[in-house]
XYZ file of C-alpha atoms in Angstrom:
764
model
C 0.000 0.000 0.000
C 1.362 3.373 -0.940
C 0.875 6.115 1.583
C 2.031 9.679 1.865
C 5.206 10.528 3.658
C 4.389 11.577 7.212
C 5.929 14.955 7.765
C 5.146 18.536 8.693
C 1.610 19.515 7.843
C 1.418 22.263 5.235
C -1.476 23.920 3.494
C -1.641 22.740 -0.126
C -4.321 24.508 -2.102
C -7.535 23.740 -0.228
C -6.402 20.734 1.771
C -3.528 20.284 4.256
C -1.383 17.247 3.579
C 0.972 14.962 5.474
C 4.121 15.576 3.423
C 6.953 18.037 2.875
C 7.009 20.478 -0.007
C 8.109 19.356 -3.459
C 11.604 20.786 -2.945
C 12.169 18.410 -0.032
C 10.776 15.543 -2.084
C 13.154 16.319 -4.933
C 16.039 16.298 -2.468
C 14.985 12.874 -1.220
C 14.782 11.531 -4.777
C 18.212 12.999 -5.540
C 19.623 11.513 -2.347
C 18.201 8.102 -3.250
C 19.832 8.217 -6.681
C 23.143 9.314 -5.117
C 22.855 6.552 -2.521
C 22.357 3.936 -5.241
C 25.414 5.277 -7.090
C 27.419 4.937 -3.867
C 26.126 1.396 -3.310
C 27.231 0.595 -6.866
C 30.844 1.365 -5.994
C 30.654 -0.762 -2.844
C 29.157 -3.709 -4.709
C 31.930 -3.360 -7.283
C 34.532 -3.473 -4.520
C 32.928 -6.697 -3.285
C 33.067 -8.148 -6.804
C 36.708 -7.132 -7.130
C 37.525 -8.794 -3.825
C 35.859 -12.009 -4.961
C 37.635 -12.054 -8.342
C 40.999 -11.201 -6.780
C 40.677 -14.039 -4.269
C 39.546 -16.475 -6.952
C 42.507 -15.672 -9.203
C 45.183 -15.431 -6.487
C 47.994 -17.996 -6.663
C 51.555 -18.261 -5.364
C 52.761 -19.790 -8.620
C 54.751 -17.574 -11.004
C 52.488 -15.779 -13.485
C 52.971 -13.366 -16.357
C 52.370 -9.644 -16.521
C 48.674 -9.923 -17.513
C 47.952 -11.772 -14.294
C 49.698 -9.223 -12.093
C 48.218 -6.238 -13.902
C 44.714 -7.696 -13.665
C 45.209 -8.324 -9.930
C 46.423 -4.768 -9.467
C 43.421 -3.347 -11.362
C 40.988 -5.440 -9.305
C 42.655 -4.299 -6.082
C 42.676 -0.579 -6.879
C 39.627 -0.011 -9.098
C 37.275 2.262 -7.154
C 34.258 2.026 -9.455
C 32.952 -0.245 -12.218
C 33.516 2.557 -14.720
C 37.221 2.800 -13.932
C 37.439 -0.999 -13.806
C 35.923 -1.348 -17.276
C 38.278 1.288 -18.663
C 41.442 -0.268 -17.231
C 40.472 -3.851 -18.039
C 39.625 -2.966 -21.647
C 42.944 -1.141 -21.987
C 44.685 -4.204 -20.562
C 42.926 -6.417 -23.097
C 43.886 -4.129 -25.964
C 47.505 -3.740 -24.917
C 47.999 -7.517 -24.767
C 45.814 -8.437 -27.725
C 48.752 -10.153 -29.454
C 49.771 -12.147 -26.376
C 48.716 -15.633 -25.447
C 45.884 -15.704 -22.911
C 45.041 -12.024 -23.458
C 41.324 -12.646 -22.856
C 41.824 -13.515 -19.194
C 40.702 -10.063 -17.955
C 37.435 -10.398 -19.943
C 35.290 -12.040 -17.187
C 36.110 -9.227 -14.790
C 35.294 -6.647 -17.486
C 31.931 -8.353 -18.153
C 31.183 -8.363 -14.416
C 31.927 -4.625 -14.270
C 29.616 -4.009 -17.239
C 26.783 -6.004 -15.652
C 27.282 -4.209 -12.348
C 27.088 -0.724 -13.804
C 24.175 -1.682 -16.090
C 22.135 -3.189 -13.259
C 22.629 -0.260 -10.928
C 22.055 2.294 -13.687
C 18.639 0.733 -14.243
C 18.074 0.651 -10.470
C 18.993 4.323 -10.253
C 16.502 5.169 -12.975
C 13.732 3.237 -11.271
C 14.553 4.843 -7.918
C 12.547 7.879 -9.015
C 9.478 5.636 -9.028
C 9.688 5.599 -5.241
C 7.855 8.883 -5.651
C 6.442 8.828 -9.201
C 5.080 5.222 -9.017
C 2.342 6.752 -6.796
C 2.343 9.740 -9.057
C 1.586 13.018 -7.292
C -0.881 11.491 -4.828
C -0.716 12.569 -1.190
C -2.816 12.088 1.926
C -4.692 15.028 3.384
C -4.713 15.837 7.090
C -8.296 15.250 8.290
C -10.312 17.997 9.950
C -13.855 17.590 11.316
C -13.967 14.029 10.031
C -17.602 13.068 9.369
C -20.521 13.799 7.089
C -23.168 16.502 6.759
C -26.592 15.322 7.850
C -29.693 16.091 5.860
C -32.013 18.584 7.502
C -35.821 18.780 6.998
C -37.043 21.831 5.104
C -38.838 24.049 7.604
C -38.934 27.785 8.028
C -37.931 27.463 11.677
C -34.804 25.457 10.911
C -32.017 27.752 9.673
C -29.653 24.785 9.359
C -31.604 23.671 6.311
C -30.439 26.695 4.369
C -26.834 26.127 5.435
C -26.975 22.533 4.220
C -28.729 23.539 0.984
C -26.194 26.299 0.394
C -23.340 23.839 0.924
C -24.884 21.385 -1.541
C -25.468 24.185 -4.052
C -21.802 25.164 -3.790
C -20.690 21.571 -4.318
C -22.940 21.186 -7.369
C -21.946 24.531 -8.888
C -18.266 23.703 -8.499
C -18.909 20.204 -9.870
C -20.685 21.690 -12.901
C -17.673 23.853 -13.691
C -15.326 20.933 -13.105
C -17.365 18.601 -15.335
C -17.492 21.193 -18.093
C -13.710 21.576 -17.994
C -12.385 18.162 -16.984
C -14.999 15.663 -18.198
C -15.351 17.275 -21.594
C -13.245 16.668 -24.679
C -13.211 20.445 -25.075
C -11.034 21.033 -21.997
C -9.877 24.643 -22.032
C -7.370 24.103 -19.217
C -8.827 26.910 -17.071
C -9.322 24.674 -14.022
C -6.992 22.296 -12.224
C -8.171 18.873 -13.358
C -5.539 17.071 -11.294
C -6.861 17.583 -7.793
C -8.929 14.442 -7.247
C -7.485 10.922 -7.117
C -8.858 10.397 -10.644
C -9.340 13.175 -13.172
C -12.813 11.877 -13.958
C -15.008 8.910 -13.137
C -15.113 6.588 -16.145
C -18.339 5.656 -17.886
C -19.687 3.439 -20.640
C -22.284 5.064 -22.881
C -24.871 3.017 -24.751
C -26.678 5.382 -27.116
C -29.040 2.783 -28.585
C -30.453 1.308 -25.411
C -33.936 -0.054 -24.983
C -36.775 1.664 -23.171
C -36.301 1.727 -19.360
C -40.098 1.598 -18.814
C -43.061 -0.095 -20.435
C -42.741 0.261 -24.197
C -45.710 2.553 -24.656
C -44.089 5.207 -22.502
C -40.998 5.784 -24.696
C -40.989 7.766 -27.910
C -38.380 5.336 -29.329
C -37.769 1.740 -28.330
C -34.100 1.545 -29.330
C -32.442 4.973 -29.458
C -32.372 5.617 -25.745
C -29.407 6.311 -23.460
C -27.796 4.118 -20.810
C -24.728 5.271 -18.879
C -22.934 2.624 -16.829
C -19.974 3.501 -14.627
C -18.871 -0.106 -14.330
C -17.355 -1.241 -11.032
C -15.476 1.744 -9.633
C -12.600 1.062 -7.254
C -12.921 3.266 -4.158
C -9.125 3.475 -3.947
C -8.406 4.323 -7.575
C -11.369 6.582 -8.333
C -12.385 8.236 -5.065
C -9.040 8.175 -3.283
C -9.995 6.017 -0.273
C -6.464 4.725 0.335
C -6.656 1.012 1.169
C -5.175 -2.363 0.147
C -6.884 -4.358 -2.632
C -8.858 -6.617 -0.273
C -10.285 -3.709 1.742
C -11.914 -1.688 -1.015
C -15.484 -1.027 -2.081
C -16.559 -1.441 -5.674
C -19.294 1.022 -6.571
C -21.513 1.072 -9.638
C -24.072 3.600 -10.913
C -26.346 3.095 -13.936
C -28.470 5.901 -15.394
C -31.001 4.870 -18.053
C -33.058 7.607 -19.772
C -35.567 8.037 -22.608
C -37.770 10.821 -24.006
C -41.386 9.957 -23.213
C -44.514 9.883 -25.351
C -47.122 12.492 -24.389
C -50.266 11.822 -26.413
C -51.859 9.406 -23.906
C -50.439 11.070 -20.789
C -51.497 14.726 -20.959
C -54.538 16.921 -20.699
C -55.259 20.620 -21.127
C -57.242 23.003 -19.007
C -57.765 26.631 -18.147
C -56.409 28.117 -14.943
C -56.273 31.667 -13.667
C -53.100 32.293 -15.687
C -54.478 30.918 -18.944
C -54.317 27.668 -20.867
C -52.177 24.936 -19.230
C -51.153 21.388 -20.112
C -51.023 18.691 -17.385
C -48.830 15.584 -17.613
C -50.205 12.444 -15.993
C -47.227 10.193 -15.330
C -48.168 9.924 -11.687
C -49.479 11.885 -8.745
C -47.734 14.911 -7.269
C -47.071 14.325 -3.555
C -47.349 17.911 -2.323
C -50.652 18.946 -3.965
C -53.699 17.298 -2.536
C -55.793 15.545 -5.164
C -53.341 16.210 -7.974
C -53.423 13.466 -10.608
C -50.487 14.854 -12.548
C -46.790 15.403 -12.042
C -46.136 18.588 -13.968
C -48.086 21.431 -15.506
C -46.880 23.961 -18.063
C -48.399 27.015 -19.764
C -49.342 26.581 -23.385
C -46.833 27.332 -26.124
C -48.792 30.470 -26.974
C -48.463 31.793 -23.429
C -44.773 30.992 -23.302
C -44.053 32.860 -26.549
C -46.541 35.693 -26.192
C -43.931 38.180 -25.049
C -41.410 37.023 -27.653
C -43.933 37.402 -30.493
C -45.324 40.785 -29.328
C -44.299 43.755 -31.462
C -44.452 46.266 -28.602
C -42.386 44.286 -26.042
C -38.619 44.022 -26.120
C -37.371 40.750 -24.654
C -33.791 41.248 -23.516
C -33.144 37.816 -22.030
C -34.848 34.469 -21.597
C -33.798 30.883 -21.112
C -35.243 27.408 -21.422
C -37.154 26.100 -18.406
C -36.247 22.758 -16.826
C -38.226 21.151 -14.007
C -37.251 17.923 -12.228
C -39.057 15.420 -9.998
C -37.726 12.341 -8.194
C -39.238 9.215 -6.718
C -37.294 7.043 -4.247
C -37.778 3.288 -3.996
C -37.265 1.559 -0.657
C -37.910 -2.122 -0.007
C -39.341 -2.445 -3.500
C -41.945 0.304 -3.107
C -42.163 4.106 -3.199
C -40.842 5.867 -0.099
C -43.301 8.759 0.112
C -41.241 10.700 2.645
C -38.384 11.004 0.160
C -40.336 11.271 -3.126
C -41.891 14.075 -5.188
C -44.450 11.912 -6.986
C -46.050 8.494 -7.091
C -45.468 7.086 -10.610
C -48.012 5.285 -12.734
C -47.667 1.514 -13.027
C -46.120 1.677 -16.501
C -43.316 3.824 -15.098
C -42.793 2.257 -11.689
C -39.640 0.148 -11.265
C -39.130 -1.599 -7.948
C -35.413 -1.974 -8.753
C -34.623 1.700 -9.466
C -35.127 5.252 -8.302
C -37.012 7.434 -10.808
C -36.298 10.883 -12.225
C -38.584 13.005 -14.425
C -37.304 16.104 -16.257
C -39.608 18.454 -18.210
C -38.142 20.880 -20.797
C -40.083 23.974 -21.875
C -39.151 26.556 -24.531
C -40.073 29.473 -22.255
C -39.795 32.027 -25.090
C -36.491 30.772 -26.510
C -36.462 30.540 -30.298
C -34.272 28.207 -32.389
C -32.313 29.262 -35.426
C -32.428 25.876 -37.105
C -34.718 22.894 -37.169
C -33.619 19.790 -35.273
C -35.171 16.343 -34.994
C -33.993 15.835 -31.427
C -36.794 13.812 -29.714
C -36.674 15.724 -26.431
C -36.422 19.311 -27.700
C -39.197 18.416 -30.234
C -39.211 21.504 -32.442
C -42.179 22.309 -34.648
C -41.296 21.623 -38.263
C -43.154 24.795 -39.360
C -41.207 27.958 -38.569
C -42.822 31.027 -36.996
C -42.218 34.652 -37.893
C -40.675 36.907 -35.258
C -39.925 40.618 -35.568
C -37.013 41.708 -33.384
C -37.018 45.312 -34.619
C -35.121 44.523 -37.820
C -36.263 45.662 -41.259
C -37.936 42.323 -41.851
C -39.253 39.430 -39.773
C -37.184 36.326 -39.016
C -38.412 32.767 -39.485
C -37.476 30.769 -36.369
C -38.530 27.514 -34.731
C -40.309 26.859 -31.451
C -41.164 23.609 -29.545
C -44.264 21.546 -30.293
C -45.032 20.744 -26.659
C -45.489 23.087 -23.714
C -43.182 20.710 -21.828
C -41.301 17.706 -23.163
C -40.860 14.865 -20.614
C -37.735 12.769 -20.103
C -37.811 9.755 -17.797
C -34.789 8.113 -16.128
C -34.060 5.193 -13.830
C -31.130 5.471 -11.442
C -29.549 2.291 -10.035
C -26.699 1.522 -7.656
C -24.604 -1.488 -6.675
C -21.965 -2.133 -4.002
C -19.374 -4.919 -3.795
C -16.772 -6.036 -1.270
C -13.393 -6.456 -2.976
C -12.442 -9.158 -0.477
C -14.626 -11.547 -2.484
C -13.608 -13.082 -5.802
C -14.831 -11.154 -8.855
C -18.456 -10.082 -8.268
C -19.385 -12.808 -5.789
C -19.412 -10.186 -3.035
C -21.831 -7.822 -4.799
C -25.283 -6.775 -3.748
C -28.125 -6.273 -6.256
C -28.257 -3.527 -8.886
C -31.266 -1.582 -7.653
C -32.344 1.649 -5.962
C -29.860 3.342 -3.639
C -31.555 2.263 -0.406
C -32.184 -1.318 -1.484
C -28.661 -1.579 -2.928
C -27.313 -0.614 0.485
C -29.523 -3.195 2.220
C -28.576 -5.898 -0.282
C -24.828 -5.323 0.014
C -24.674 -4.969 3.817
C -24.285 -8.741 4.519
C -21.136 -8.865 2.391
C -19.562 -6.435 4.841
C -20.866 -8.252 7.917
C -23.540 -5.635 8.511
C -27.304 -5.177 8.356
C -29.526 -2.303 7.328
C -30.535 -1.840 10.976
C -26.883 -1.361 11.925
C -26.537 0.998 8.984
C -29.450 3.176 10.101
C -28.124 3.134 13.693
C -24.592 3.956 12.477
C -23.165 1.049 14.439
C -20.380 -1.286 13.415
C -18.540 -4.267 14.855
C -15.654 -4.561 12.386
C -13.421 -2.544 10.079
C -15.337 -3.864 7.065
C -18.634 -2.548 8.478
C -16.989 0.801 9.217
C -15.731 1.070 5.617
C -19.175 0.272 4.219
C -20.905 2.726 6.544
C -18.331 5.415 5.761
C -18.799 5.009 2.013
C -22.604 4.728 1.818
C -23.336 7.565 4.241
C -21.605 9.820 1.745
C -24.395 9.007 -0.737
C -27.168 9.651 1.806
C -25.665 12.794 3.347
C -26.941 16.320 3.015
C -24.145 16.959 0.510
C -25.164 14.115 -1.798
C -25.789 15.161 -5.391
C -27.543 12.526 -7.504
C -28.788 13.618 -10.917
C -32.159 14.907 -9.632
C -30.390 17.136 -7.071
C -28.044 18.355 -9.783
C -30.964 19.380 -12.009
C -32.778 20.981 -9.099
C -29.749 23.199 -8.573
C -28.489 24.021 -12.065
C -31.826 23.890 -13.946
C -31.563 24.829 -17.600
C -27.976 26.012 -17.145
C -27.081 22.318 -16.964
C -27.994 21.911 -20.633
C -25.055 21.785 -23.002
C -27.036 23.956 -25.459
C -26.274 26.902 -23.187
C -22.986 27.348 -25.028
C -24.862 28.472 -28.149
C -27.739 30.347 -26.474
C -27.543 34.146 -26.716
C -30.247 36.695 -25.995
C -33.047 34.129 -26.098
C -31.949 32.783 -29.492
C -30.714 29.201 -29.512
C -28.037 28.229 -32.016
C -28.027 24.933 -33.910
C -28.477 21.760 -31.846
C -27.619 18.171 -32.722
C -30.130 15.407 -33.383
C -28.948 13.646 -30.206
C -28.664 16.808 -28.138
C -30.675 15.313 -25.284
C -28.133 12.499 -24.889
C -25.349 15.048 -24.594
C -27.343 16.887 -21.936
C -27.988 13.746 -19.869
C -24.345 12.718 -20.127
C -23.348 16.132 -18.804
C -25.753 15.767 -15.853
C -24.202 12.437 -15.010
C -20.727 13.986 -15.209
C -21.757 16.740 -12.792
C -23.136 14.154 -10.376
C -19.908 12.137 -10.486
C -17.757 15.254 -10.054
C -19.860 16.137 -7.004
C -19.285 12.603 -5.680
C -15.530 13.128 -6.021
C -15.851 16.335 -4.020
C -17.961 14.606 -1.370
C -15.276 11.996 -0.810
C -12.947 14.794 0.301
C -15.622 16.454 2.444
C -15.853 13.287 4.546
C -12.252 13.749 5.660
C -11.942 17.513 5.616
C -14.296 20.351 6.456
C -12.952 23.843 7.265
C -13.508 25.043 10.811
C -15.411 28.088 9.559
C -17.890 26.072 7.482
C -21.573 26.981 7.858
C -22.590 23.315 8.099
C -20.475 22.416 11.147
C -23.629 22.550 13.277
C -25.150 19.746 11.215
C -21.959 17.739 11.025
C -21.921 14.174 12.339
C -18.316 13.746 13.477
C -16.604 10.369 13.420
C -14.737 9.718 16.652
C -14.013 5.971 16.642
C -10.516 4.793 15.598
C -11.916 2.902 12.582
C -13.450 6.055 11.102
C -10.475 8.228 12.032
C -8.234 5.814 10.151
C -10.443 6.100 7.069
C -10.392 9.890 7.231
C -6.604 9.847 7.545
C -6.312 7.826 4.348
C -7.965 10.177 1.873
C -5.852 10.845 -1.213
C -5.664 13.897 -3.410
C -3.294 14.810 -6.219
C -1.062 17.856 -6.157
C 2.188 18.981 -7.745
C 3.111 21.051 -4.684
C 3.741 18.000 -2.556
C 5.068 14.514 -3.026
C 4.150 11.027 -1.950
C 6.461 8.079 -1.483
C 6.212 4.339 -1.425
C 7.480 3.539 2.049
C 8.168 -0.058 1.063
C 10.229 1.023 -1.942
C 12.124 3.612 0.102
C 12.841 1.270 3.028
C 13.765 -1.613 0.732
C 16.218 0.561 -1.200
C 17.840 1.881 1.977
C 17.941 -1.489 3.742
C 19.346 -3.397 0.765
C 21.867 -0.659 0.012
C 23.061 -0.441 3.607
C 23.401 -4.233 3.796
C 25.488 -4.381 0.606
C 27.612 -1.463 1.793
C 28.158 -3.058 5.201
C 29.241 -6.335 3.591
C 31.750 -4.529 1.370
C 33.321 -2.729 4.330
C 33.485 -5.860 6.488
C 35.196 -8.104 3.925
C 38.728 -6.774 4.401
C 38.640 -6.587 8.228
C 37.157 -10.089 8.342
C 39.840 -11.397 5.976
C 42.565 -9.750 8.085
C 41.161 -11.254 11.287
C 40.953 -14.734 9.769
C 44.516 -14.369 8.484
C 45.943 -13.246 11.819
C 43.972 -15.595 14.031
C 43.525 -18.648 11.855
C 46.154 -18.269 9.135
C 43.325 -18.472 6.579
C 44.156 -17.785 2.913
C 47.576 -16.445 3.788
C 48.821 -15.784 0.288
C 45.546 -14.357 -1.193
C 45.167 -12.048 1.800
C 48.716 -10.736 1.575
C 48.517 -10.375 -2.200
C 45.351 -8.292 -1.818
C 47.109 -6.119 0.728
C 50.363 -5.752 -1.202
C 48.544 -4.960 -4.465
C 47.182 -1.734 -2.982
C 48.546 1.507 -4.423
C 50.643 2.567 -1.426
C 52.035 -0.908 -0.869
C 53.075 -1.109 -4.528
C 54.780 2.244 -4.055
C 56.590 0.821 -1.012
C 57.760 -2.174 -3.026
C 59.073 0.046 -5.820
C 61.145 2.248 -3.494
C 62.230 -0.546 -1.202
C 63.501 -2.721 -4.056
C 65.954 -0.017 -5.165
C 67.073 0.557 -1.595
C 65.190 3.620 -0.371
C 63.570 3.966 3.004
C 63.338 1.927 6.130
C 59.759 0.724 5.881
C 57.288 -0.632 8.410
C 53.576 -1.573 8.316
C 54.289 -3.712 5.265
C 50.918 -5.504 5.450
C 48.746 -2.564 6.445
C 46.812 -0.170 4.258
C 49.409 2.598 4.620
C 53.108 1.664 4.935
C 55.402 4.267 6.498
C 59.116 5.163 6.527
C 61.293 6.627 9.226
C 60.877 10.371 9.593
C 62.981 12.446 7.230
C 64.023 9.642 4.918
C 64.216 10.534 1.239
C 62.730 8.420 -1.526
C 63.492 8.175 -5.205
C 62.221 10.574 -7.833
C 61.485 10.096 -11.501
C 64.272 9.879 -14.008
C 62.713 11.236 -17.212
C 65.818 11.209 -19.336
C 63.891 8.723 -21.465
C 60.375 10.232 -21.583
C 58.969 7.021 -22.988
C 60.352 4.952 -20.109
C 60.577 6.930 -16.835
C 62.247 5.108 -13.935
C 62.923 5.826 -10.299
C 66.363 7.257 -9.545
C 68.321 8.229 -6.471
C 68.031 11.825 -5.254
C 71.127 13.965 -5.953
C 72.869 16.780 -4.085
C 73.720 20.068 -5.800
C 76.919 18.601 -7.271
C 74.996 15.787 -8.925
C 76.301 13.124 -6.487
C 73.792 10.426 -5.636
C 72.590 10.415 -2.044
C 71.273 7.630 0.103
C 68.080 7.972 2.034
C 69.906 9.383 5.051
C 71.796 11.957 2.938
C 75.221 10.241 2.744
C 77.149 9.951 -0.494
C 76.409 6.809 -2.465
C 79.506 5.262 -4.063
C 79.228 3.959 -7.582
C 79.417 0.206 -7.925
C 82.601 -1.288 -9.426
C 82.500 -3.490 -12.481
C 85.221 -6.080 -12.970
C 86.391 -7.782 -16.077
C 87.119 -6.767 -19.541
C 84.047 -5.238 -21.118
C 85.141 -6.493 -24.466
C 84.940 -10.045 -23.271
C 82.481 -10.142 -20.416
C 79.260 -8.430 -19.404
C 79.671 -7.774 -15.655
C 76.468 -7.138 -13.655
C 76.494 -5.838 -10.092
C 74.586 -7.990 -7.630
C 72.790 -4.804 -6.476
C 71.126 -4.503 -9.843
C 68.730 -7.336 -9.123
C 69.180 -8.443 -5.509
C 65.964 -7.467 -3.722
C 67.548 -7.697 -0.269
C 69.774 -4.662 -0.734
C 68.653 -1.433 0.912
C 70.026 2.058 1.378
C 72.805 0.798 3.605
C 74.095 -1.702 0.990
C 76.205 -1.208 -2.107
C 77.584 -3.364 -4.889
C 79.955 -5.684 -3.116
C 80.702 -8.142 -5.834
C 80.190 -8.385 -9.545
C 78.301 -10.960 -11.455
C 79.998 -11.612 -14.682
C 78.265 -12.766 -17.839
C 80.383 -14.475 -20.419
C 79.272 -13.439 -23.884
C 80.906 -16.495 -25.337
C 79.282 -19.233 -23.292
C 76.217 -17.307 -22.139
C 76.911 -18.132 -18.465
C 76.817 -15.873 -15.467
C 79.387 -16.249 -12.728
C 80.260 -14.517 -9.514
C 83.710 -13.003 -9.285
C 85.508 -14.219 -6.257
C 87.411 -11.041 -5.398
C 85.702 -8.481 -3.197
C 86.360 -4.846 -3.993
C 85.762 -2.262 -1.326
C 84.160 0.935 -2.565
C 83.181 2.585 0.645
C 82.077 2.069 4.192
C 78.437 1.423 3.228
C 79.114 -1.304 0.686
C 78.425 -4.908 1.551
C 79.271 -8.103 -0.153
C 76.618 -10.488 -1.333
C 77.509 -12.835 1.468
C 76.664 -10.123 3.977
C 73.293 -9.282 2.448
C 72.102 -12.800 1.649
C 71.717 -15.841 3.838
C 74.680 -18.262 3.601
C 72.647 -20.887 1.814
C 71.530 -18.392 -0.817
C 75.118 -17.155 -1.150
C 76.299 -20.645 -1.827
C 73.592 -21.075 -4.402
C 74.647 -17.936 -6.235
C 77.928 -19.692 -7.112
C 75.952 -21.924 -9.391
C 75.491 -20.429 -12.874
C 72.334 -22.507 -13.277
C 70.784 -21.050 -10.099
C 71.620 -17.568 -11.275
C 69.812 -18.183 -14.522
C 66.730 -19.356 -12.652
C 66.899 -16.392 -10.324
C 67.165 -14.007 -13.282
C 64.163 -15.624 -14.948
C 62.261 -15.450 -11.706
C 62.764 -11.700 -11.500
C 60.914 -11.300 -14.779
C 57.708 -12.354 -13.003
C 58.273 -11.974 -9.257
C 56.065 -13.453 -6.618
C 55.445 -12.265 -3.097
C 57.900 -13.340 -0.422
C 55.953 -13.270 2.809
C 58.499 -14.943 5.073
C 58.341 -11.642 6.936
C 54.705 -10.680 7.101
C 55.637 -7.097 7.837
C 57.651 -6.526 4.653
């Protein structure tokens, strides 16, 4: 479950939220990406350690082996490792076994590729939940409906609040539900931009056939099963959600058999007999409208200027409860041909009310007279315009609801598709509840609390089903208003009534989206606080604290993704830092992997530097198996001899006269060569003997005979200074004896071409 990051509460637009501002969120995302990059280097160090250990051997090996080991020991990142290993491959491409560094290079490539992808996906820790955040609840509860009485001022507060919700929903639907979105409103505030719908424009008649003007070209809008989490923002796991469905089915109605005319004090009126009006005693009709002549008398008069007029829209509703009409909540009692025990009913009557139409349309609800009428608007000649045939054109709709518990498989946990009240009763058992518990607002479980929380939204004083929408917006809810100017209606489509009904449904759904937020948040200065039923139990408080909205000012994070990234990264980092100390401890205490451990240590940059200086006799070194070797204070080391720029070497430091100095500043005597250079090639023992240091010189020559190809040690010792030692003084006696053998010298010379580590002294 994705929830908002709990942090300082800030005011975001209309609703306070539980997260930091977007700048802080961006910093967290950047930190996560940086952290993953750091973990990449630590994982690479672990890989290098594993490869180095796997390849390590005390047997003599060629330069490719030693260079690969050095790269693995000192490569700080997979990028540098790839670069050095590829260069090593290229430099030795003509040598035997030159592909040996390839596995390590492939491992470096896989490492950097895997963590590059991981770094890219790290942004989804925030963007996977998009810009959804949780709001901080205030006055958690719902607005109760209040009876309409003159002595109850709360009724007007509740009605005003509902009117505000519907007016805002109408603007939102016009902007965000329409394909003609002008971008003037923020359509990214709710959890979903709009509630989806399926439109069937050739539906059958929702009533008995004789009631509908057409049996096939009617309108049915089905929301399908709406997920309370995805659509309304009730943040919850998949098995704790409510699936909600709303079906609106409408048709223009026939009038010939269901109307009568009569005279009243105002003139000629037409009465429509689709049922009995509840609030007029003895009324056997639902709606009455003045004749067409009365409606257009002012428009047709030559001596009256009509500056503005609009269409007239009247609406009536009938509520079904327990399969019958609930008189207390209904405006009329429908006739048998209209009554549906499985749906609430809505009747809408459209009157021209003096509005004239520029063009003829065959829309079955607007029902324009095919013969135009002449109207004089003060121009030089009269204008032929169209007016309706009927004083009022009826439209009938059924409204159905359905609720499901997502804990059940597919739709096995769904109640019946029926009227709102009966749908609530039918679905209650799937949430472990009853209608009695619903009416008493009692619950025994979290599932009951969720169901009560959701359905009370639809019964509250802020509820806005289609009939309440039409009661508020009236004719302004018609989409033809966009082309109505000064009482003259522009062209309308042949299915204009279907567009109008679809827009009503959109307004109702937009109002439902707004209601879902009102459950969790109501400003302290709201006029309806007096009628507010506040939720105080922990179950309801939890629901209010899990209401989502969308905003670009704040950010939301997947806590699981964030914690997993940090935990996994810290674990990998910890392992990488513990490998070397653990290896050192095992080596010192158990003697484990003695050679691989020391080779790893000696292959480090500073240890290789120690070896280079120590082998040519500079410095008295200690800490030979630690990370940083050190010399005695003040000792001088060699510098670069760049006389051959293509092959720089280390050389002894010189005083101002150009005389070579030892590390302690004394004069270094030049070694003496013996033999005739024309016959022999004499080599000083100091030129290859690794045991010589700054206190040792060339004590004896090694002579190579160009004729027989043998090397031999000259027996005479030549003193060149107080600091010069003979080979017998710098080598053990056994090794000195072995040097007398030309064969041993040849082996020793070959061995120096690919040296191995001598760890008889673990400190050096």
